[in-house]
Coordinates of C-alpha atoms and ligand atoms in Angstrom, one line a residue:
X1 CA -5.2 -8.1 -51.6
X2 CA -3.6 -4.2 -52.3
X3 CA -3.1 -3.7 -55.7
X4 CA -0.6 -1.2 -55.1
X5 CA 2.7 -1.3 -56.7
X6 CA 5.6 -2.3 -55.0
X7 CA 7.4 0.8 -55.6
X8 CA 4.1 2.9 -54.2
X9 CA 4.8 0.8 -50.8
X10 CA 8.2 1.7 -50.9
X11 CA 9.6 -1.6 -51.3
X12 CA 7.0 -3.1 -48.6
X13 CA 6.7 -6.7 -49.2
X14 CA 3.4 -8.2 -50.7
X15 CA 2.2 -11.3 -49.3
X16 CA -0.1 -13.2 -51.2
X17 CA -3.2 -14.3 -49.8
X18 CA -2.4 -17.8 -49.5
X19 CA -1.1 -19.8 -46.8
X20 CA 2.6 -20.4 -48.2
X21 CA 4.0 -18.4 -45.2
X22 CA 7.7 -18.4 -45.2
X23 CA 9.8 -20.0 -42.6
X24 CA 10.1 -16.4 -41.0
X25 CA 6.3 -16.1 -40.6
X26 CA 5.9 -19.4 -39.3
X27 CA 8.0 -18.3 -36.6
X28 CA 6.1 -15.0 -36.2
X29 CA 2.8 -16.8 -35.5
X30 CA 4.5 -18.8 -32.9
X31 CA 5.9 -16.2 -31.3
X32 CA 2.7 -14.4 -31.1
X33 CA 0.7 -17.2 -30.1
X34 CA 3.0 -17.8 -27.2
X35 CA 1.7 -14.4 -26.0
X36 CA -1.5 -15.5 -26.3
X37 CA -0.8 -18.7 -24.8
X38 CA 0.9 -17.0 -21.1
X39 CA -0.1 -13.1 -21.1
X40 CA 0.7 -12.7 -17.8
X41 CA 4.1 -13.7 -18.6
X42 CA 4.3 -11.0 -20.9
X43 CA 2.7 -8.3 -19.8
X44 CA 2.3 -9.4 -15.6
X45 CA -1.3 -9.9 -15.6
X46 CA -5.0 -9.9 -17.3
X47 CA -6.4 -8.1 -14.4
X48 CA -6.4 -4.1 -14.4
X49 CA -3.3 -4.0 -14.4
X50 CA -2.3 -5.6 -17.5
X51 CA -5.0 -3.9 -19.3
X52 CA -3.3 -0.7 -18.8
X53 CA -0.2 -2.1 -19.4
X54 CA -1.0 -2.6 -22.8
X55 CA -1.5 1.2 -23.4
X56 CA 2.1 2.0 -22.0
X57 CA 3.9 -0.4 -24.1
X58 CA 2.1 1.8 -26.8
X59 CA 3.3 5.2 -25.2
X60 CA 6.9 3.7 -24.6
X61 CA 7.6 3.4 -28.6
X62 CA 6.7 6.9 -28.6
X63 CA 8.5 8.6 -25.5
X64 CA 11.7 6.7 -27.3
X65 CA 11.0 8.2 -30.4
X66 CA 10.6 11.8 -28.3
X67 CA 13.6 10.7 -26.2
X68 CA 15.8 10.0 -29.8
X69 CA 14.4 14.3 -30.4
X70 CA 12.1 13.2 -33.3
X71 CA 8.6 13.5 -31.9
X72 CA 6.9 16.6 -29.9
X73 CA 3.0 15.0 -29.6
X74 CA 1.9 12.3 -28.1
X75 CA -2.2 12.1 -27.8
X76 CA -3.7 9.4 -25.7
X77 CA -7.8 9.0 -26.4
X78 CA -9.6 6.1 -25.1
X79 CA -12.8 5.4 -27.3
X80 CA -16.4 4.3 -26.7
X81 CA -15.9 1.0 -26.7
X82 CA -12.5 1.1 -25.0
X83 CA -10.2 0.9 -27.5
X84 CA -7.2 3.0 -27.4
X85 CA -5.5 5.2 -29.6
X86 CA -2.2 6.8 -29.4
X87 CA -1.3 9.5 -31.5
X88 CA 2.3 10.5 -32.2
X89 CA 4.3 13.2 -34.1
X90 CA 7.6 11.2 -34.6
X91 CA 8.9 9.8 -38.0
X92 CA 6.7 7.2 -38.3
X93 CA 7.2 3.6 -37.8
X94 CA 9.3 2.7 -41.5
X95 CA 7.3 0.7 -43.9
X96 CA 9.8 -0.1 -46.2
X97 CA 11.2 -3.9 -46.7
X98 CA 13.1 -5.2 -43.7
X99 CA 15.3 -7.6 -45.5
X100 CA 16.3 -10.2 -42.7
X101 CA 11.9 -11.0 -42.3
X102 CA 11.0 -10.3 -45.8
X103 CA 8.3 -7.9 -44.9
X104 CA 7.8 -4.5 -44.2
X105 CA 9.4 -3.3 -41.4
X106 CA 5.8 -2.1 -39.5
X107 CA 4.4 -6.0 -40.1
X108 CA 7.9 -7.0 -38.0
X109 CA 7.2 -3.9 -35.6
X110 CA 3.9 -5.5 -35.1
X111 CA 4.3 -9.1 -35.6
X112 CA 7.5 -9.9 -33.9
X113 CA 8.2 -10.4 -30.7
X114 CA 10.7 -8.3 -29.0
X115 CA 11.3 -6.6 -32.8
X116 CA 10.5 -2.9 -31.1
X117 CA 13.0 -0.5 -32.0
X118 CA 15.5 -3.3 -32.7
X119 CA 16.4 -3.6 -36.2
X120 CA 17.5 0.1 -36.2
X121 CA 21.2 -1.1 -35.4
X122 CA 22.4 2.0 -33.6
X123 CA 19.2 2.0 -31.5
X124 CA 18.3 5.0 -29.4
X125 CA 16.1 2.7 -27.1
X126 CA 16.8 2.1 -23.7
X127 CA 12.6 2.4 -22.4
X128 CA 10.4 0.0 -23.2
X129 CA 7.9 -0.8 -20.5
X130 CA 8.3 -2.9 -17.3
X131 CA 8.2 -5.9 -19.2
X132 CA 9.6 -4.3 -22.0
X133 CA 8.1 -6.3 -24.5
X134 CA 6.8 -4.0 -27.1
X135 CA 3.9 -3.6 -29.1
X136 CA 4.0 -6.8 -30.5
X137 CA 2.2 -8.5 -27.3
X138 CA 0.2 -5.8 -27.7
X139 CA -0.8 -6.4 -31.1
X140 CA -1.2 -10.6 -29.9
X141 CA -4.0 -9.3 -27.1
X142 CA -6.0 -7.1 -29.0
X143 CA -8.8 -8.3 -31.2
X144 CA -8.0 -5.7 -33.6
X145 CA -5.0 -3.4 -33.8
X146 CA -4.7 -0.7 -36.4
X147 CA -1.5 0.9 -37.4
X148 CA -1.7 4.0 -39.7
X149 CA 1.7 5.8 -40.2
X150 CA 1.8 9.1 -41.8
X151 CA 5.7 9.3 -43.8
X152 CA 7.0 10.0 -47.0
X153 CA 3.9 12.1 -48.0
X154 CA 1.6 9.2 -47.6
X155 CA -0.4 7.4 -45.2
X156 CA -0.5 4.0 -44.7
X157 CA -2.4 1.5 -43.2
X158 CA -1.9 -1.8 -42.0
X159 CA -5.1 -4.0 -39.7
X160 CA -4.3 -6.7 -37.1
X161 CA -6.3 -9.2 -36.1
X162 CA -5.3 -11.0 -32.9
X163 CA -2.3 -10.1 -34.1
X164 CA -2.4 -11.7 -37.3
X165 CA -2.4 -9.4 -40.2
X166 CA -5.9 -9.0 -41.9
X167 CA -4.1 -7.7 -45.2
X168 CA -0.9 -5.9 -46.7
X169 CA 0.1 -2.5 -45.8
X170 CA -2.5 0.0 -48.0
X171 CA -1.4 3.9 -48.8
X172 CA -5.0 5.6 -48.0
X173 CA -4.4 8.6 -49.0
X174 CA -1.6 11.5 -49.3
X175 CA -0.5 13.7 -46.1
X176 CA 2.6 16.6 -45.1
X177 CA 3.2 15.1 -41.6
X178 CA 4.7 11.9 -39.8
X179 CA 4.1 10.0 -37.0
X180 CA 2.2 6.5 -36.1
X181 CA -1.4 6.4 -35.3
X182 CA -1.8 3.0 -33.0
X183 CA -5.4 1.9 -32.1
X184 CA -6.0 -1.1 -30.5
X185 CA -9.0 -3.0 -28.7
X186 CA -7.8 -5.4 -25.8
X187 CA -9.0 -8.9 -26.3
X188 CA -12.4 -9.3 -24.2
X189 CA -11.9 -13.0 -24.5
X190 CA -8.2 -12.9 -22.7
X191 CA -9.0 -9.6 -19.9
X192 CA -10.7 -10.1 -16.9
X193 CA -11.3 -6.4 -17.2
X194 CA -12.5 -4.4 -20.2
X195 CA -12.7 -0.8 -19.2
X196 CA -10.2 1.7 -18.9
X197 CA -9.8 4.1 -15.9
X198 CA -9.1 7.8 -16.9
X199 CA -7.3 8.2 -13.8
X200 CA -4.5 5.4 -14.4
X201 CA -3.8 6.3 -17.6
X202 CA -3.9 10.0 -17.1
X203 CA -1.1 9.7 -13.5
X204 CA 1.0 7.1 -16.1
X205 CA 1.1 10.6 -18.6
X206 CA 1.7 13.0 -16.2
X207 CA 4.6 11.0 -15.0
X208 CA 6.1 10.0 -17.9
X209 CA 5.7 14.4 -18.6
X210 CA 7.5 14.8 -15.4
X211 CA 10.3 12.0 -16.3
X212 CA 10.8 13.2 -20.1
X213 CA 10.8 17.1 -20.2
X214 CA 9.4 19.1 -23.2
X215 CA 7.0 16.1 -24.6
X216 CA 3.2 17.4 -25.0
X217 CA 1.1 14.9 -23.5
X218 CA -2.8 14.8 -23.5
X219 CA -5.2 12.5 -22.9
X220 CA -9.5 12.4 -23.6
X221 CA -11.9 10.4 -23.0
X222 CA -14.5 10.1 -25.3
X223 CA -16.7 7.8 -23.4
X224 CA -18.9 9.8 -21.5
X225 CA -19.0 13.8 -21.1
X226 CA -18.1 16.1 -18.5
X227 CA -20.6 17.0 -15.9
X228 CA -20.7 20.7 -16.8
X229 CA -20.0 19.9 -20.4
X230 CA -21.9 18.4 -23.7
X231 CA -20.8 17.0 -26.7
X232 CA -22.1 20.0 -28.7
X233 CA -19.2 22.1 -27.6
X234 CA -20.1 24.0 -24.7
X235 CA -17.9 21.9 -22.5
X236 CA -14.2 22.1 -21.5
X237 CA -11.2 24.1 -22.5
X238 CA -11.4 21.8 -25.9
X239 CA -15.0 22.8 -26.6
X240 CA -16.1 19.2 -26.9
X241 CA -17.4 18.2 -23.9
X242 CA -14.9 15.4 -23.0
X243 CA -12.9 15.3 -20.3
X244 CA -9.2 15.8 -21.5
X245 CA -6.0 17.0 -19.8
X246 CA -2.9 17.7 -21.1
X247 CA 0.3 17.0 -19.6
X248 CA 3.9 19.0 -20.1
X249 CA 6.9 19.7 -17.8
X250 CA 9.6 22.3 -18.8
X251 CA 11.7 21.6 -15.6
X252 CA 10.8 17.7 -15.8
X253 CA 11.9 16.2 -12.0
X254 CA 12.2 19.8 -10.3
X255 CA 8.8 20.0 -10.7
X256 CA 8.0 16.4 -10.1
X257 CA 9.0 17.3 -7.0
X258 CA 7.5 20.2 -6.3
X259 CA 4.3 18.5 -7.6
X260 CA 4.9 16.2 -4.9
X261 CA 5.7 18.3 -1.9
X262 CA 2.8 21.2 -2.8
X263 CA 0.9 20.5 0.4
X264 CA 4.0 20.5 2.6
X265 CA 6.2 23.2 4.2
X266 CA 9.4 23.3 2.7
X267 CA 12.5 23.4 4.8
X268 CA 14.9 25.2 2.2
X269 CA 13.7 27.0 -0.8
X270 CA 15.6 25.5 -3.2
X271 CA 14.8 22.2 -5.0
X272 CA 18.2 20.6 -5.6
X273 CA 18.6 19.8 -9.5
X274 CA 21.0 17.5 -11.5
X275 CA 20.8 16.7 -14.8
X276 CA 24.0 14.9 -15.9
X277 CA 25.9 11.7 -17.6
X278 CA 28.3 9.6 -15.5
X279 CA 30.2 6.7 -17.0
X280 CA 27.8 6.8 -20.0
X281 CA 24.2 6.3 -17.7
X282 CA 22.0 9.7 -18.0
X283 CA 21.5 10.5 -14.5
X284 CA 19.0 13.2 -13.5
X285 CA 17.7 13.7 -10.0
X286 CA 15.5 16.0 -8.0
X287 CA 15.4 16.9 -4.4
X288 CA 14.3 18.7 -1.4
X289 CA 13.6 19.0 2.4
X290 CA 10.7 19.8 4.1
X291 CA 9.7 20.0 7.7
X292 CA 8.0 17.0 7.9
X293 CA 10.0 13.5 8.7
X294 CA 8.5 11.3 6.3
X295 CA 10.7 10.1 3.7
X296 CA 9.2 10.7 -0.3
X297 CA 11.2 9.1 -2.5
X298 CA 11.2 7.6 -5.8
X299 CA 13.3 6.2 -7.9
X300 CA 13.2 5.4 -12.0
X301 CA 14.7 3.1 -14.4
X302 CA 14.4 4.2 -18.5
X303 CA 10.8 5.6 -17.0
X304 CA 9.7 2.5 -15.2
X305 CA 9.0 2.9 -11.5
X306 CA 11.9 0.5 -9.4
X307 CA 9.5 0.5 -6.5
X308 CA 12.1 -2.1 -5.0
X309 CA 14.9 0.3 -5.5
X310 CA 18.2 -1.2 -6.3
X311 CA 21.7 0.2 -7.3
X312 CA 20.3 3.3 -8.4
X313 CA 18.9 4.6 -5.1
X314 CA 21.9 2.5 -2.9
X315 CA 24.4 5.0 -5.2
X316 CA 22.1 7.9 -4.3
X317 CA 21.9 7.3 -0.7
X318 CA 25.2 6.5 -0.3
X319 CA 26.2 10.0 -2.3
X320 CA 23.7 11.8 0.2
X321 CA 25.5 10.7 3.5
X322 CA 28.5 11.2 2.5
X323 CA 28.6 14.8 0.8
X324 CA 26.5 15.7 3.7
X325 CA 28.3 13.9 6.5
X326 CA 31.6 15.2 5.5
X327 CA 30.7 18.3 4.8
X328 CA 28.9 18.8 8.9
X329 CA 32.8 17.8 9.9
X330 CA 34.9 20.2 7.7
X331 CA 32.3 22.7 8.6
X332 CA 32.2 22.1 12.4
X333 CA 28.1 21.5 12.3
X334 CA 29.3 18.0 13.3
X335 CA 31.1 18.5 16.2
X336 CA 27.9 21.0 18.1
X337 CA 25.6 18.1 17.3
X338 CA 25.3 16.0 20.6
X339 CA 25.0 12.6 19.3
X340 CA 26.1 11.1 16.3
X341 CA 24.6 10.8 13.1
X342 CA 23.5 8.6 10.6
X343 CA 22.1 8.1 7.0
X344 CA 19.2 8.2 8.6
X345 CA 18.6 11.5 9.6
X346 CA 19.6 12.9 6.5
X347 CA 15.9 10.8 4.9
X348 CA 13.2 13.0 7.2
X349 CA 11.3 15.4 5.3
X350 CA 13.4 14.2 2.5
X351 CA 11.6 14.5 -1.2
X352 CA 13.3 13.6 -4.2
X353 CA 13.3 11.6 -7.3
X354 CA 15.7 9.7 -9.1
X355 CA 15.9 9.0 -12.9
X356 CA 18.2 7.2 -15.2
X357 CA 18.6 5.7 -17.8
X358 CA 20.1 1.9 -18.2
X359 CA 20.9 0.5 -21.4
X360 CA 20.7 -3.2 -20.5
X361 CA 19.0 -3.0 -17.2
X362 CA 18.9 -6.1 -15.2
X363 CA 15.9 -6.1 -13.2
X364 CA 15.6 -8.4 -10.1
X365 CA 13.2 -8.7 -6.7
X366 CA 10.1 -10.0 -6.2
X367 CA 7.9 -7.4 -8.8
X368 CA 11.0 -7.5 -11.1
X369 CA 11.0 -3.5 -10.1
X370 CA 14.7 -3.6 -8.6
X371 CA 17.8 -2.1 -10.7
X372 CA 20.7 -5.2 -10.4
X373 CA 23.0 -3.6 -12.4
X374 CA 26.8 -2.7 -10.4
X375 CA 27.7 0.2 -12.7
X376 CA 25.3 2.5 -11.5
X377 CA 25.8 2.8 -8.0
X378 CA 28.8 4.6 -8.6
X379 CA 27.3 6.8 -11.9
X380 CA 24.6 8.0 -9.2
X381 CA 27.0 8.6 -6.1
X382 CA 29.5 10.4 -7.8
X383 CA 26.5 12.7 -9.8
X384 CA 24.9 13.5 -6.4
X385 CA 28.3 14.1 -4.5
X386 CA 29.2 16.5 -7.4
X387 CA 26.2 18.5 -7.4
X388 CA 25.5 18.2 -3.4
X389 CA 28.7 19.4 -2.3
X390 CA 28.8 22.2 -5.1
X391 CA 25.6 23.3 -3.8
X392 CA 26.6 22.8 0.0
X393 CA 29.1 25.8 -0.9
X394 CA 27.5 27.8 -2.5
X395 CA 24.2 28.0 0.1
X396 CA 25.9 27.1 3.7
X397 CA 22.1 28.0 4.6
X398 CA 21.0 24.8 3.3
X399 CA 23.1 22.5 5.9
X400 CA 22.4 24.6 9.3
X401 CA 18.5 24.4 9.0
X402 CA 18.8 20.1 8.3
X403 CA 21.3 19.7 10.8
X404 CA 19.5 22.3 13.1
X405 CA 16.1 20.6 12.6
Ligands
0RA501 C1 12.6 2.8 -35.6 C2 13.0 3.6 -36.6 C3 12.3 4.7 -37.0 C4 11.1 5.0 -36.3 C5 10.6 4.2 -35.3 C6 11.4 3.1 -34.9 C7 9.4 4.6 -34.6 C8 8.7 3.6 -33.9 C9 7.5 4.0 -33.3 C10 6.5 3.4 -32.6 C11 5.5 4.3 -32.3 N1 5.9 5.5 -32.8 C12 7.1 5.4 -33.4 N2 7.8 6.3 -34.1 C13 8.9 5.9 -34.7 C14 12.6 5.7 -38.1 C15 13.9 5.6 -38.7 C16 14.1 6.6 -39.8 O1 13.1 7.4 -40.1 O2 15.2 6.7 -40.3

């Protein structure tokens, strides 16, 4: 038991160390326990997969607190014995009494199923992982989850067990920044896999760098040194030995993009950039030709990969052939061409990616990756016919080398 004052926890709640758990709590453990019960229906599996998914619930909390302009930082490290911490600059998960629960807000954060983000009323979050079910489940598969939060001038600390709390929240110690500090070792006992791969979890950051422009992302792993490097500093461009990379995107999908095309010869010069808000959805979308007739695209719902595609990419492909078709016929590129032509040809050599963001997405298909909902068809046709045809006139180039090719 803490034997802080209430007013030092900023009104967190103290629960006694006995086992009169309020109805609330009684609710919690069920909740929790459920996870423990079906993981896979929480998080998809226990294999790899699932493993890593746990870190990118993590990451999601903090790309919405970077998304809501609040945190810069985010710093993924995976320890010796596979545990993972994430480090972020934001405000700090709020430890102050959450009055519906009767506990402090970070215990409800952790403890609750589905509580991530939510009991902010106005809340900013529309990510939130493919299964989108926060870092409570992550909290549920871990054997022990810390949670240190740096706000108000203080830090403070709360340890998970299983998901159960070991204690009350504990100020550790006094500090000038913010942001949550989330370390967490999967449950052995639940994964059919207990190490990490560097190489997941570093493509997942510099995705979600490409997806979310400006956010700092880095990751290290402190398992093992780098070949040319030791852990008394004569290693990498950190000086510890580790490997590490750090992940940031200015342009955010033009360079996605152009990430994704560097080996191939681009057909025009330009990559084709839209960054806009259509009937309320934030739509942003790269793209660009090269001479190649493979088809690269990708699409992306509040940063979760819609491998399955959906309304989102039907709106963008419809938008395509259109702006391009009519614009071959009121340009007379149409009427040399000797056959006709379709929505097809308009997808060789074609590289682009497609992001938005849904604030109730409804997610269907097999894998659950395919966008359902109507509304953004049209939000993505009319942002690509916009900024296609305005382009179209501006570089008449563009059209004569696809239609010539
Ligand atoms: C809701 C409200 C506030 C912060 C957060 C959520 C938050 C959650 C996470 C999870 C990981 N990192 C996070 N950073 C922030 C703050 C509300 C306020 O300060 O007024």
């Amino acid at each position: 038991m803490s034997d802080l004052k209430n007013d030092e926890l900023n009104g967190a709640v103290q629960k006694g160390n006995n086992n009169d758990y309020s109805a609330d709590s009684i609710q919690v453990l069920e909740g929790l326990e459920a996870v423990r019960k079906r993981p896979a229906m929480y998080i998809g599996d226990i294999s790899e997969k699932g493993l890593h998914h746990l870190v990118y619930e993590v990451i999601d909390n903090s790309i919405d607190e970077a998304m809501a302009g609040f945190c810069n930082n985010i710093d993924v490290l995976i320890n010796e014995d596979n545990s993972i911490t994430v480090t972020d600059d934001g405000r700090g998960i709020p430890v102050d009494l959450h009055e519906k629960e009767g506990k402090s807000a970070l215990e409800v954060v952790m403890t609750v199923l589905h509580a991530g983000g939510k009991f902010d009323k106005d809340s900013y979050k529309v990510s939130g992982g493919l299964h989108g079910v926060g870092v409570s489940c992550v909290n549920a598969l871990s054997s022990d989850l810390r949670a240190e939060i740096h706000r108000n001038g203080k830090i403070y600390v709360q340890e998970y067990q299983i998901g159960k709390p070991k204690g009350d929240i504990e100020i550790i110690g006094d500090t000038d920044k913010t942001g949550t500090i989330i370390t967490f070792k999967p449950d052995s006992s639940i994964f059919e896999v207990k190490e990490y791969r560097y190489e997941v979890l570093a493509s997942r950051l510099r995705e979600l760098a490409f997806l979310n422009k400006g956010i700092h992302l880095s990751i290290e792993d402190r398992r093992e040194v780098e070949e040319n490097g030791n852990e008394n500093g004569n290693g990498n461009e950190n000086g510890n030995g580790f490997r590490k990379d750090f992940f940031y995107s200015e342009e955010g999908l033009k360079e996605f993009v152009s990430f994704l095309d560097t080996s191939r010869e681009k057909l025009i010069d330009d990559i084709i950039h839209l960054d806009t808000e259509k009937n309320g959805i934030p739509v942003e979308i790269a793209l660009c030709y090269n001479t190649s007739f493979s088809e690269n695209v990708h699409s992306y719902v509040n940063n979760i990969n819609t491998i399955e595609g959906g309304t989102h990419l039907s709106g963008f492909r419809r938008g395509l052939t259109r702006t391009l078709k009519s614009y071959a016929e009121k340009s007379g590129l149409l009427a040399k061409l000797k056959f006709d032509i379709s929505g097809d040809d308009f997808r060789e050599g074609l590289t682009a990616i497609i992001s938005v963001k849904v604030q109730e997405p409804q997610f269907e298909g097999q894998t659950k990756t395919k966008l359902g909902n109507s509304e953004v068809m049209g939000s993505v046709d009319q942002a690509v016919s916009q900024s296609l045809s305005n382009y179209l006139e501006e570089n008449p180039k563009m059209p004569e080398l696809l239609f010539r090719k």
